[in-house]
Short mmCIF file of C-alpha atoms and ligand atoms in Angstrom, two decimals:
data_model
loop_
_atom_site.label_atom_id
_atom_site.label_comp_id
_atom_site.label_asym_id
_atom_site.label_seq_id
_atom_site.Cartn_x
_atom_site.Cartn_y
_atom_site.Cartn_z
CA MET I 53 -58.03 113.23 -26.16
CA ILE I 54 -56.04 115.71 -24.03
CA LYS I 55 -52.69 114.28 -25.05
CA ASN I 56 -53.19 114.08 -28.77
CA PHE I 57 -55.54 117.07 -29.11
CA LEU I 58 -53.22 118.80 -31.61
CA LYS I 59 -52.54 115.50 -33.39
CA LEU I 60 -48.82 115.59 -32.54
CA GLU I 61 -48.67 111.80 -32.66
CA LYS I 62 -48.83 112.04 -36.44
CA PHE I 63 -45.12 112.88 -36.27
CA LEU I 64 -44.38 109.44 -34.78
CA SER I 65 -43.47 106.31 -36.72
CA SER I 66 -45.20 103.05 -35.80
CA GLU I 67 -41.95 101.92 -34.17
CA GLN I 68 -41.81 105.07 -32.02
CA LYS I 69 -45.44 104.54 -31.00
CA MET I 70 -44.59 100.99 -29.99
CA ILE I 71 -41.65 102.15 -27.83
CA ILE I 72 -43.79 104.81 -26.14
CA ASP I 73 -46.70 102.40 -25.57
CA SER I 74 -44.42 99.79 -24.02
CA THR I 75 -42.77 102.43 -21.80
CA LYS I 76 -46.21 103.55 -20.65
CA ALA I 77 -47.17 99.94 -19.88
CA PHE I 78 -43.90 99.47 -17.95
CA ALA I 79 -44.48 102.70 -16.01
CA ASN I 80 -48.04 101.73 -15.12
CA GLN I 81 -47.29 98.12 -14.23
CA TYR I 82 -43.94 98.48 -12.51
CA LEU I 83 -43.52 102.06 -11.25
CA LYS I 84 -47.06 103.22 -10.47
CA PRO I 85 -47.90 100.58 -7.84
CA ARG I 86 -44.78 101.43 -5.80
CA ILE I 87 -44.60 105.23 -5.96
CA ILE I 88 -46.69 106.18 -2.93
CA ASN I 89 -44.63 103.94 -0.67
CA ASP I 90 -41.29 104.83 -2.29
CA TYR I 91 -42.02 108.54 -1.97
CA LYS I 92 -43.27 108.39 1.61
CA ASN I 93 -40.36 106.28 2.84
CA GLU I 94 -37.62 107.62 0.52
CA ILE I 95 -37.04 104.17 -0.94
CA VAL I 96 -34.75 103.92 -3.95
CA ASP I 97 -34.65 100.39 -5.31
CA LYS I 98 -31.64 99.83 -7.55
CA ASN I 99 -33.69 97.23 -9.41
CA ILE I 100 -35.54 100.11 -11.07
CA PHE I 101 -32.38 100.74 -13.14
CA LYS I 102 -32.22 97.07 -14.09
CA GLU I 103 -35.89 97.06 -15.06
CA MET I 104 -35.32 100.12 -17.24
CA GLY I 105 -32.28 98.34 -18.68
CA GLN I 106 -34.36 95.28 -19.52
CA MET I 107 -36.87 97.57 -21.23
CA GLY I 108 -33.92 98.85 -23.32
CA ILE I 109 -34.68 102.51 -22.59
CA LEU I 110 -31.42 103.63 -20.92
CA GLY I 111 -29.25 105.85 -23.17
CA PRO I 112 -31.87 105.59 -25.92
CA THR I 113 -30.18 108.02 -28.36
CA ILE I 114 -26.86 106.14 -28.31
CA LYS I 115 -26.08 103.91 -31.27
CA GLY I 116 -24.44 100.56 -30.42
CA TYR I 117 -23.36 99.26 -26.99
CA ASN I 118 -26.80 97.59 -26.50
CA CYS I 119 -28.59 100.97 -26.72
CA LEU I 120 -31.70 101.79 -28.73
CA GLY I 121 -30.10 104.35 -31.07
CA ASP I 122 -33.37 106.22 -31.50
CA SER I 123 -34.25 109.92 -31.88
CA TYR I 124 -34.38 112.78 -29.36
CA LEU I 125 -38.14 112.87 -29.89
CA THR I 126 -38.37 109.26 -28.70
CA TYR I 127 -36.08 110.09 -25.77
CA GLY I 128 -38.31 112.99 -24.72
CA LEU I 129 -41.48 110.92 -24.96
CA ILE I 130 -39.94 108.12 -22.86
CA ALA I 131 -39.09 110.76 -20.21
CA LYS I 132 -42.70 112.00 -20.34
CA GLU I 133 -44.14 108.54 -19.72
CA ILE I 134 -41.82 107.98 -16.73
CA GLU I 135 -42.44 111.41 -15.20
CA ALA I 136 -46.21 110.85 -15.54
CA ILE I 137 -45.61 108.51 -12.59
CA ASP I 138 -42.95 110.55 -10.75
CA SER I 139 -40.23 113.12 -11.49
CA GLY I 140 -37.82 111.18 -9.26
CA TYR I 141 -37.95 108.07 -11.47
CA ARG I 142 -37.44 110.30 -14.51
CA SER I 143 -34.45 111.88 -12.77
CA MET I 144 -32.91 108.41 -12.38
CA PHE I 145 -33.50 107.76 -16.07
CA SER I 146 -32.20 111.20 -17.18
CA VAL I 147 -28.98 111.20 -15.19
CA GLN I 148 -28.06 107.69 -16.28
CA SER I 149 -28.94 108.35 -19.94
CA SER I 150 -28.07 111.98 -20.69
CA LEU I 151 -25.52 112.87 -18.05
CA VAL I 152 -23.45 109.69 -17.70
CA MET I 153 -23.86 107.45 -20.76
CA ASN I 154 -24.12 110.41 -23.13
CA PRO I 155 -20.79 112.09 -22.12
CA ILE I 156 -18.99 108.74 -22.20
CA ASN I 157 -20.40 108.20 -25.68
CA LYS I 158 -19.56 111.77 -26.80
CA TYR I 159 -16.13 112.21 -25.19
CA GLY I 160 -15.00 108.75 -24.10
CA SER I 161 -12.27 106.52 -25.54
CA GLU I 162 -13.35 103.29 -27.24
CA GLU I 163 -12.03 101.44 -24.20
CA GLN I 164 -14.17 103.52 -21.81
CA LYS I 165 -17.23 103.03 -24.02
CA ASN I 166 -16.79 99.25 -24.17
CA LYS I 167 -16.16 99.04 -20.45
CA TYR I 168 -19.00 101.22 -19.18
CA LEU I 169 -21.79 101.71 -21.74
CA PRO I 170 -23.18 98.15 -21.87
CA GLU I 171 -23.12 97.92 -18.06
CA LEU I 172 -24.88 101.29 -17.73
CA ALA I 173 -27.37 100.35 -20.48
CA SER I 174 -28.35 97.20 -18.60
CA GLY I 175 -28.77 99.09 -15.32
CA ASN I 176 -26.20 96.80 -13.65
CA MET I 177 -24.08 99.88 -13.11
CA ILE I 178 -25.51 103.18 -11.82
CA GLY I 179 -23.92 106.52 -12.71
CA CYS I 180 -23.99 110.06 -11.35
CA PHE I 181 -22.92 113.48 -12.68
CA GLY I 182 -21.08 115.89 -10.40
CA LEU I 183 -21.04 119.51 -11.52
CA THR I 184 -22.68 121.53 -8.71
CA GLU I 185 -20.60 122.50 -5.66
CA PRO I 186 -21.64 123.89 -2.28
CA ASP I 187 -20.55 127.41 -3.32
CA HIS I 188 -21.02 127.11 -7.10
CA GLY I 189 -24.48 126.14 -8.33
CA SER I 190 -25.71 128.44 -11.07
CA ASN I 191 -22.10 129.46 -11.80
CA PRO I 192 -20.17 126.21 -12.26
CA ALA I 193 -17.28 128.13 -13.90
CA GLY I 194 -16.21 129.05 -10.35
CA MET I 195 -15.79 125.40 -9.26
CA ILE I 196 -12.90 124.62 -6.94
CA THR I 197 -12.79 120.84 -7.30
CA ASN I 198 -9.44 120.13 -8.94
CA ALA I 199 -7.30 117.44 -10.47
CA GLN I 200 -3.50 117.27 -10.45
CA LYS I 201 -1.58 115.04 -12.85
CA ASP I 202 0.78 112.67 -11.04
CA GLY I 203 2.68 110.44 -13.48
CA ASN I 204 0.14 108.00 -14.90
CA HIS I 205 -2.58 109.17 -12.51
CA TYR I 206 -4.70 112.16 -11.54
CA ILE I 207 -5.32 113.12 -7.91
CA LEU I 208 -8.72 114.73 -7.31
CA ASN I 209 -9.77 116.93 -4.39
CA GLY I 210 -12.97 118.83 -3.68
CA SER I 211 -16.67 118.34 -3.09
CA LYS I 212 -19.86 118.28 -5.11
CA THR I 213 -23.36 118.60 -3.71
CA TRP I 214 -26.98 117.93 -4.67
CA ILE I 215 -25.92 115.02 -6.86
CA SER I 216 -28.71 112.68 -8.02
CA ASN I 217 -27.90 108.98 -7.49
CA SER I 218 -24.50 109.63 -5.84
CA PRO I 219 -25.11 107.53 -2.66
CA ILE I 220 -25.91 104.46 -4.80
CA ALA I 221 -23.58 105.15 -7.72
CA ASP I 222 -20.99 102.74 -9.10
CA LEU I 223 -19.52 105.32 -11.48
CA PHE I 224 -18.97 109.02 -10.72
CA LEU I 225 -18.48 111.50 -13.56
CA VAL I 226 -16.89 114.50 -11.87
CA TRP I 227 -16.10 117.84 -13.53
CA ALA I 228 -12.92 119.40 -12.13
CA LYS I 229 -10.26 121.99 -12.96
CA ASP I 230 -7.02 120.43 -14.19
CA LYS I 231 -4.32 122.25 -12.20
CA SER I 232 -1.65 120.72 -14.43
CA ASP I 233 -3.26 122.17 -17.59
CA ASP I 234 -4.11 125.83 -17.01
CA ASN I 235 -7.12 125.01 -14.79
CA LYS I 236 -9.13 123.79 -17.77
CA ILE I 237 -12.42 122.10 -16.77
CA LYS I 238 -12.34 118.39 -17.63
CA GLY I 239 -14.43 115.28 -16.94
CA PHE I 240 -13.06 112.42 -14.82
CA LEU I 241 -14.52 108.94 -14.29
CA ILE I 242 -14.17 107.59 -10.75
CA GLU I 243 -15.26 104.09 -9.79
CA LYS I 244 -16.97 103.33 -6.49
CA ASN I 245 -14.68 102.09 -3.71
CA THR I 246 -11.78 104.25 -4.89
CA SER I 247 -9.86 105.32 -1.80
CA GLY I 248 -10.71 108.87 -0.62
CA LEU I 249 -14.14 108.91 -2.30
CA THR I 250 -17.35 109.17 -0.25
CA ALA I 251 -20.92 110.00 -1.23
CA PRO I 252 -23.11 110.80 1.78
CA LYS I 253 -26.87 111.06 1.29
CA ILE I 254 -28.59 114.42 1.74
CA ASP I 255 -31.43 113.93 4.24
CA GLY I 256 -34.55 115.96 4.79
CA LYS I 257 -35.72 116.45 1.19
CA LEU I 258 -39.41 117.35 0.94
CA SER I 259 -39.36 116.97 -2.85
CA LEU I 260 -38.18 114.26 -5.26
CA ARG I 261 -38.19 111.75 -2.43
CA ALA I 262 -38.21 108.70 -4.72
CA SER I 263 -34.79 109.69 -6.08
CA VAL I 264 -31.75 109.71 -3.83
CA THR I 265 -29.50 112.79 -3.74
CA GLY I 266 -26.11 113.15 -2.11
CA MET I 267 -22.71 114.75 -2.05
CA ILE I 268 -19.43 113.60 -3.59
CA MET I 269 -16.40 114.18 -1.34
CA MET I 270 -12.96 113.68 -2.80
CA ASP I 271 -9.88 113.57 -0.59
CA ASP I 272 -6.78 112.72 -2.65
CA VAL I 273 -8.73 110.38 -4.91
CA LYS I 274 -6.23 108.71 -7.24
CA ILE I 275 -7.44 107.53 -10.65
CA PRO I 276 -5.60 106.26 -13.76
CA LYS I 277 -4.95 108.93 -16.40
CA GLU I 278 -7.02 106.82 -18.85
CA ASN I 279 -10.15 107.80 -16.86
CA ILE I 280 -10.21 111.32 -18.31
CA LEU I 281 -12.76 112.34 -20.97
CA GLN I 282 -11.62 114.00 -24.19
CA VAL I 283 -13.21 117.45 -23.81
CA GLU I 284 -12.12 120.76 -22.30
CA GLY I 285 -14.11 123.64 -20.87
CA LEU I 286 -17.70 124.09 -19.75
CA LYS I 287 -19.02 123.10 -23.17
CA GLY I 288 -18.29 119.50 -22.00
CA PRO I 289 -20.97 119.36 -19.28
CA PHE I 290 -23.25 121.86 -21.02
CA ASN I 291 -23.49 119.83 -24.22
CA CYS I 292 -24.79 116.95 -22.07
CA LEU I 293 -27.09 119.26 -20.15
CA ASN I 294 -28.66 120.35 -23.46
CA ASP I 295 -29.85 116.76 -23.93
CA ALA I 296 -30.97 116.31 -20.33
CA ARG I 297 -32.84 119.64 -20.37
CA LEU I 298 -34.71 118.54 -23.49
CA GLY I 299 -35.77 115.38 -21.65
CA ILE I 300 -36.96 117.47 -18.69
CA SER I 301 -39.01 119.68 -21.01
CA PHE I 302 -41.02 116.63 -22.11
CA GLY I 303 -40.87 114.96 -18.71
CA THR I 304 -42.55 117.70 -16.70
CA LEU I 305 -45.46 117.57 -19.13
CA GLY I 306 -45.93 113.93 -18.12
CA ALA I 307 -46.44 115.13 -14.54
CA ALA I 308 -48.83 117.84 -15.82
CA GLU I 309 -50.74 115.27 -17.89
CA SER I 310 -51.17 113.06 -14.86
CA CYS I 311 -52.58 116.01 -12.87
CA ILE I 312 -55.01 116.89 -15.67
CA ASP I 313 -56.22 113.27 -15.90
CA GLN I 314 -56.81 113.27 -12.15
CA VAL I 315 -58.77 116.55 -12.31
CA ILE I 316 -61.03 115.34 -15.11
CA ASP I 317 -61.70 112.12 -13.28
CA TYR I 318 -62.44 113.95 -10.03
CA THR I 319 -64.60 116.77 -11.34
CA THR I 320 -66.78 114.47 -13.41
CA GLN I 321 -67.58 112.41 -10.29
CA ARG I 322 -67.77 114.87 -7.42
CA LYS I 323 -70.93 116.88 -6.89
CA GLN I 324 -71.26 120.15 -4.99
CA PHE I 325 -74.43 122.30 -4.98
CA ASN I 326 -76.18 119.35 -6.72
CA GLN I 327 -74.01 119.50 -9.80
CA PHE I 328 -70.79 117.87 -10.91
CA LEU I 329 -67.82 120.18 -10.41
CA ALA I 330 -67.13 119.72 -14.14
CA GLU I 331 -70.42 121.50 -14.87
CA LYS I 332 -69.21 124.69 -13.18
CA GLN I 333 -67.87 127.49 -15.35
CA LEU I 334 -64.94 128.31 -13.06
CA ILE I 335 -63.76 124.69 -13.19
CA GLN I 336 -64.10 124.58 -16.97
CA PHE I 337 -62.20 127.88 -17.25
CA LYS I 338 -59.29 126.44 -15.25
CA LEU I 339 -59.36 123.19 -17.24
CA ALA I 340 -59.33 125.10 -20.52
CA ASP I 341 -56.23 127.01 -19.37
CA MET I 342 -54.49 123.86 -18.17
CA ILE I 343 -55.16 121.80 -21.29
CA THR I 344 -54.24 124.70 -23.58
CA GLU I 345 -50.91 125.32 -21.85
CA TYR I 346 -50.15 121.60 -21.81
CA ASN I 347 -50.75 121.24 -25.54
CA LEU I 348 -48.85 124.40 -26.51
CA ALA I 349 -45.90 123.38 -24.36
CA LEU I 350 -45.88 119.84 -25.80
CA SER I 351 -46.01 121.21 -29.37
CA SER I 352 -42.92 123.33 -28.70
CA CYS I 353 -41.12 120.29 -27.29
CA TYR I 354 -41.92 118.26 -30.41
CA GLN I 355 -40.66 121.13 -32.59
CA VAL I 356 -37.34 121.50 -30.74
CA ALA I 357 -36.79 117.72 -30.59
CA LEU I 358 -37.44 117.40 -34.32
CA LEU I 359 -34.98 120.27 -34.94
CA LYS I 360 -32.43 118.60 -32.67
CA ASP I 361 -32.84 115.33 -34.54
CA ASN I 362 -32.03 117.34 -37.67
CA ASN I 363 -29.04 119.12 -36.01
CA GLU I 364 -30.84 122.46 -36.26
CA ALA I 365 -31.60 123.14 -32.56
CA ILE I 366 -29.58 125.70 -30.60
CA PRO I 367 -29.16 125.60 -26.78
CA GLU I 368 -31.32 128.72 -26.30
CA MET I 369 -34.31 126.87 -27.78
CA ILE I 370 -33.83 124.21 -25.12
CA SER I 371 -33.59 126.89 -22.40
CA MET I 372 -36.90 128.27 -23.66
CA ILE I 373 -38.77 124.96 -23.49
CA LYS I 374 -37.12 123.76 -20.24
CA ARG I 375 -38.22 126.94 -18.48
CA ASN I 376 -41.65 127.02 -20.10
CA SER I 377 -42.49 123.36 -19.45
CA CYS I 378 -41.43 123.59 -15.80
CA GLN I 379 -43.37 126.76 -15.14
CA LYS I 380 -46.51 125.65 -16.99
CA SER I 381 -46.45 122.21 -15.33
CA LEU I 382 -46.02 123.80 -11.91
CA ASP I 383 -49.01 126.02 -12.61
CA ILE I 384 -51.09 123.04 -13.79
CA ALA I 385 -50.16 121.02 -10.67
CA ARG I 386 -51.01 124.00 -8.44
CA LYS I 387 -54.43 124.51 -10.10
CA SER I 388 -55.09 120.73 -9.87
CA ARG I 389 -54.38 120.77 -6.17
CA ASP I 390 -56.87 123.62 -5.81
CA ILE I 391 -59.62 121.88 -7.77
CA LEU I 392 -59.35 118.75 -5.65
CA GLY I 393 -60.09 120.73 -2.51
CA GLY I 394 -58.99 118.98 0.68
CA ASN I 395 -58.24 115.80 -1.24
CA GLY I 396 -55.68 117.79 -3.21
CA ILE I 397 -53.16 117.47 -0.41
CA SER I 398 -53.63 113.72 0.00
CA GLU I 399 -51.01 111.23 -1.25
CA GLU I 400 -53.79 109.15 -2.75
CA TYR I 401 -54.53 111.75 -5.43
CA ASN I 402 -50.90 112.30 -6.47
CA VAL I 403 -51.11 115.96 -7.50
CA PHE I 404 -49.41 117.33 -4.38
CA ARG I 405 -46.48 114.96 -4.91
CA HIS I 406 -46.16 116.16 -8.52
CA LEU I 407 -46.34 119.77 -7.31
CA THR I 408 -43.54 119.36 -4.77
CA ASN I 409 -41.40 117.42 -7.28
CA LEU I 410 -41.81 120.10 -9.94
CA GLU I 411 -40.36 122.66 -7.52
CA THR I 412 -37.05 120.77 -7.79
CA VAL I 413 -37.27 120.29 -11.55
CA ASN I 414 -37.80 124.05 -11.92
CA THR I 415 -34.47 124.52 -10.08
CA TYR I 416 -32.11 121.81 -11.31
CA GLU I 417 -30.35 121.79 -14.68
CA GLY I 418 -30.44 125.61 -14.56
CA THR I 419 -33.06 127.52 -12.58
CA ALA I 420 -35.99 129.15 -14.36
CA ASP I 421 -34.35 132.55 -13.82
CA ILE I 422 -30.98 131.38 -15.20
CA HIS I 423 -32.76 130.17 -18.35
CA ALA I 424 -34.50 133.57 -18.57
CA LEU I 425 -31.05 135.21 -18.42
CA ILE I 426 -29.71 132.85 -21.12
CA LEU I 427 -32.61 133.98 -23.33
CA GLY I 428 -32.10 137.62 -22.32
CA LYS I 429 -28.46 137.42 -23.38
CA PHE I 430 -29.37 135.78 -26.70
CA PHE I 431 -32.03 138.32 -27.63
CA THR I 432 -30.28 141.52 -26.43
CA GLY I 433 -26.59 140.66 -26.71
CA PHE I 434 -26.03 141.77 -23.08
CA SER I 435 -25.03 139.23 -20.42
CA SER I 436 -26.68 139.99 -17.08
CA PHE I 437 -25.58 136.95 -15.05
P1 TGC Y 639 -20.25 130.88 -20.78
O1 TGC Y 639 -19.04 131.76 -20.73
O2 TGC Y 639 -21.52 131.40 -21.37
O3 TGC Y 639 -19.89 129.50 -21.54
C1 TGC Y 639 -18.71 128.77 -21.18
C2 TGC Y 639 -18.47 127.75 -22.29
O4 TGC Y 639 -19.56 126.82 -22.34
C3 TGC Y 639 -20.22 126.88 -23.61
N1 TGC Y 639 -21.65 126.77 -23.36
C4 TGC Y 639 -22.41 125.81 -23.92
N2 TGC Y 639 -22.09 124.82 -24.76
C5 TGC Y 639 -23.08 123.99 -25.13
N3 TGC Y 639 -24.35 124.13 -24.70
C6 TGC Y 639 -24.70 125.11 -23.84
N4 TGC Y 639 -25.95 125.20 -23.38
C7 TGC Y 639 -23.70 126.02 -23.41
N5 TGC Y 639 -23.69 127.09 -22.56
C8 TGC Y 639 -22.43 127.54 -22.56
C9 TGC Y 639 -19.85 128.25 -24.17
O5 TGC Y 639 -19.95 128.25 -25.58
C10 TGC Y 639 -18.42 128.39 -23.69
O6 TGC Y 639 -17.62 127.56 -24.52
P2 TGC Y 639 -16.11 127.98 -24.87
O7 TGC Y 639 -15.63 126.93 -25.82
O8 TGC Y 639 -16.20 129.36 -25.46
O9 TGC Y 639 -15.38 127.96 -23.55
O10 TGC Y 639 -20.51 130.33 -19.32
P3 TGC Y 639 -20.82 131.10 -17.98
O11 TGC Y 639 -19.79 130.69 -16.99
O12 TGC Y 639 -21.04 132.58 -18.24
O13 TGC Y 639 -22.20 130.40 -17.52
C11 TGC Y 639 -23.35 130.57 -18.22
C12 TGC Y 639 -24.57 129.96 -17.48
C13 TGC Y 639 -24.93 130.76 -16.25
C14 TGC Y 639 -25.71 130.02 -18.46
C15 TGC Y 639 -24.31 128.50 -17.09
O14 TGC Y 639 -23.31 128.45 -16.16
C16 TGC Y 639 -25.52 127.74 -16.61
O15 TGC Y 639 -26.25 127.18 -17.42
N6 TGC Y 639 -25.75 127.58 -15.28
C17 TGC Y 639 -26.72 126.67 -14.76
C18 TGC Y 639 -26.03 125.53 -14.04
C19 TGC Y 639 -26.64 124.21 -14.32
O16 TGC Y 639 -27.46 124.03 -15.23
N7 TGC Y 639 -26.27 123.21 -13.58
C20 TGC Y 639 -26.75 121.88 -13.78
C21 TGC Y 639 -26.13 120.90 -12.86
S1 TGC Y 639 -26.50 119.23 -13.29
C22 TGC Y 639 -28.06 118.98 -12.73
O17 TGC Y 639 -28.71 119.82 -12.22
C23 TGC Y 639 -28.59 117.62 -12.93
S2 TGC Y 639 -30.11 117.30 -12.20
C24 TGC Y 639 -30.50 115.92 -13.08
C25 TGC Y 639 -31.66 115.15 -12.63
O18 TGC Y 639 -31.69 114.67 -11.46
O19 TGC Y 639 -32.56 114.90 -13.49
P1 FAD Y 640 -27.99 129.20 -6.59
O1 FAD Y 640 -27.11 129.20 -7.80
O2 FAD Y 640 -27.37 129.64 -5.31
O3 FAD Y 640 -29.25 130.12 -6.90
C1 FAD Y 640 -30.14 130.58 -5.87
C2 FAD Y 640 -31.12 131.58 -6.50
O4 FAD Y 640 -30.39 132.68 -7.04
C3 FAD Y 640 -31.93 130.99 -7.65
O5 FAD Y 640 -33.22 131.51 -7.63
C4 FAD Y 640 -31.20 131.49 -8.89
O6 FAD Y 640 -32.06 131.61 -10.03
C5 FAD Y 640 -30.73 132.86 -8.41
N1 FAD Y 640 -29.56 133.34 -9.15
C6 FAD Y 640 -28.35 132.73 -9.27
N2 FAD Y 640 -27.54 133.47 -10.03
C7 FAD Y 640 -28.24 134.58 -10.41
C8 FAD Y 640 -27.97 135.70 -11.23
N3 FAD Y 640 -26.80 135.85 -11.85
N4 FAD Y 640 -28.93 136.64 -11.39
C9 FAD Y 640 -30.15 136.49 -10.78
N5 FAD Y 640 -30.47 135.44 -10.01
C10 FAD Y 640 -29.54 134.50 -9.84
N6 FAD Y 640 -26.33 119.14 -9.78
C11 FAD Y 640 -25.44 118.28 -10.38
O7 FAD Y 640 -24.34 118.68 -10.75
N7 FAD Y 640 -25.77 116.98 -10.58
C12 FAD Y 640 -26.95 116.45 -10.20
O8 FAD Y 640 -27.22 115.26 -10.41
C13 FAD Y 640 -27.89 117.31 -9.54
N8 FAD Y 640 -29.07 116.81 -9.06
C14 FAD Y 640 -29.86 117.61 -8.28
C15 FAD Y 640 -30.96 117.03 -7.62
C16 FAD Y 640 -31.73 117.82 -6.76
C17 FAD Y 640 -32.85 117.18 -6.00
C18 FAD Y 640 -31.46 119.20 -6.62
C19 FAD Y 640 -32.31 120.08 -5.75
C20 FAD Y 640 -30.40 119.76 -7.30
C21 FAD Y 640 -29.57 118.98 -8.10
N9 FAD Y 640 -28.41 119.51 -8.71
C22 FAD Y 640 -27.53 118.67 -9.36
C23 FAD Y 640 -28.02 120.89 -8.45
C24 FAD Y 640 -28.79 121.91 -9.27
O9 FAD Y 640 -28.38 121.91 -10.60
C25 FAD Y 640 -28.59 123.29 -8.59
O10 FAD Y 640 -29.36 123.27 -7.41
C26 FAD Y 640 -29.02 124.43 -9.48
O11 FAD Y 640 -28.18 124.55 -10.61
C27 FAD Y 640 -29.04 125.78 -8.73
O12 FAD Y 640 -27.88 125.96 -7.99
P2 FAD Y 640 -27.97 126.35 -6.42
O13 FAD Y 640 -28.90 125.41 -5.77
O14 FAD Y 640 -26.59 126.47 -5.90
O15 FAD Y 640 -28.67 127.78 -6.40
#
């Protein structure tokens, strides 16, 4: 009732509904039973990638190479079903699909595609995407990681940080400045076990604990010249981020949906002052706000995904929905925590975990404020970065 209140599902074909239903079943049967333990103990089981691969949902917009070849709307709705369980699992899905398989598909040679895409689609190989550096987060143009051509090879040096999946990755997509070509930013594929490459885990995360995050350190890492992607400049990573940000816009609403379900369940069972909490006006007022914001945000995601499927979406639309979905979902998770009283901070009720996860999602792939500035620039013509 909450999810289809505005009848958005009428935009879906029966095949899309089937994909979403089977993803939901997978998420409930395979991911849900393990999340409390995975989150508490920071467990990242590589088999999750293989299970997603068996479901056929990795790289779902890619045609060929054992991928689904479906729409961006389907992609977004898959992300929503996974993030309804946990943002960390959705992160694993997003990075593999939008930030590793997608750039190889967009900018890779046929040889690279044949070598990597089927392995990534099956989840046998895990990928990561290295753009952020210790001193260059919101402003990746300033990156200092560099590549130097050396005969038939490139030599890479530098470091990346806050990289999802890096400690368990088999394939590292690293964005670096090519010193031998006017410092143009280019994408390089580095395989695990290449000499000079290390990927230490970042410890102490209080958010997104079911997804592993690390650094990428490169000390004279030598790779064949064939491992370069065919794109130059920041539009390379940003074109991939447009897709990943769309997935996040849907995904966060999965977390919000899960919080709303929990609140309805709780308030229709718990009594205070001899009445169910759901009978109280203040509770209904909060629920009305939460369900309204959820539905309006989801409608905007459908609209932008449908435009993107028709090649009519522009990046600023994606900035608008990424920022809006994150902020509205954070607010919904915060209100849910409140409504559950003391139980709201317990792992058993899930909302606090969603709340802490959403703090990360609000920051990565462009912070909420950076997306506000992207919109500010678009609407006024003045850049205020
Ligand atoms: P600017 O001068 O505006 O642009 C440089 C070049 O890039 C092009 N471009 C885009 N192309 C496609 N889509 C977009 N969204 C684009 N945005 C910019 C632009 O046209 C230009 O191309 P060209 O051919 O003229 O060279 O760039 P700027 O240096 O002023 O930066 C602008 C700014 C601040 C908006 C940008 O740097 C930004 O978005 N910063 C945020 C950084 C970010 O999002 N990092 C993400 C790291 S990856 C990650 O977080 C993964 S988490 C995944 C998970 O676990 O789920
Ligand atoms: P900063 O850029 O230092 O920003 C700090 C604050 O300053 C923010 O509030 C920001 O909005 C504000 N700010 C920055 N510039 C301006 C400005 N011009 N005007 C006003 N305010 C400004 N990166 C990857 O490349 N790959 C990954 O897989 C990846 N996964 C991640 C996973 C996790 C768990 C986390 C936490 C991050 C991940 N990131 C990844 C990095 C993420 O994209 C960056 O954290 C994010 O882009 C912000 O960069 P920063 O942390 O350096 O913050």
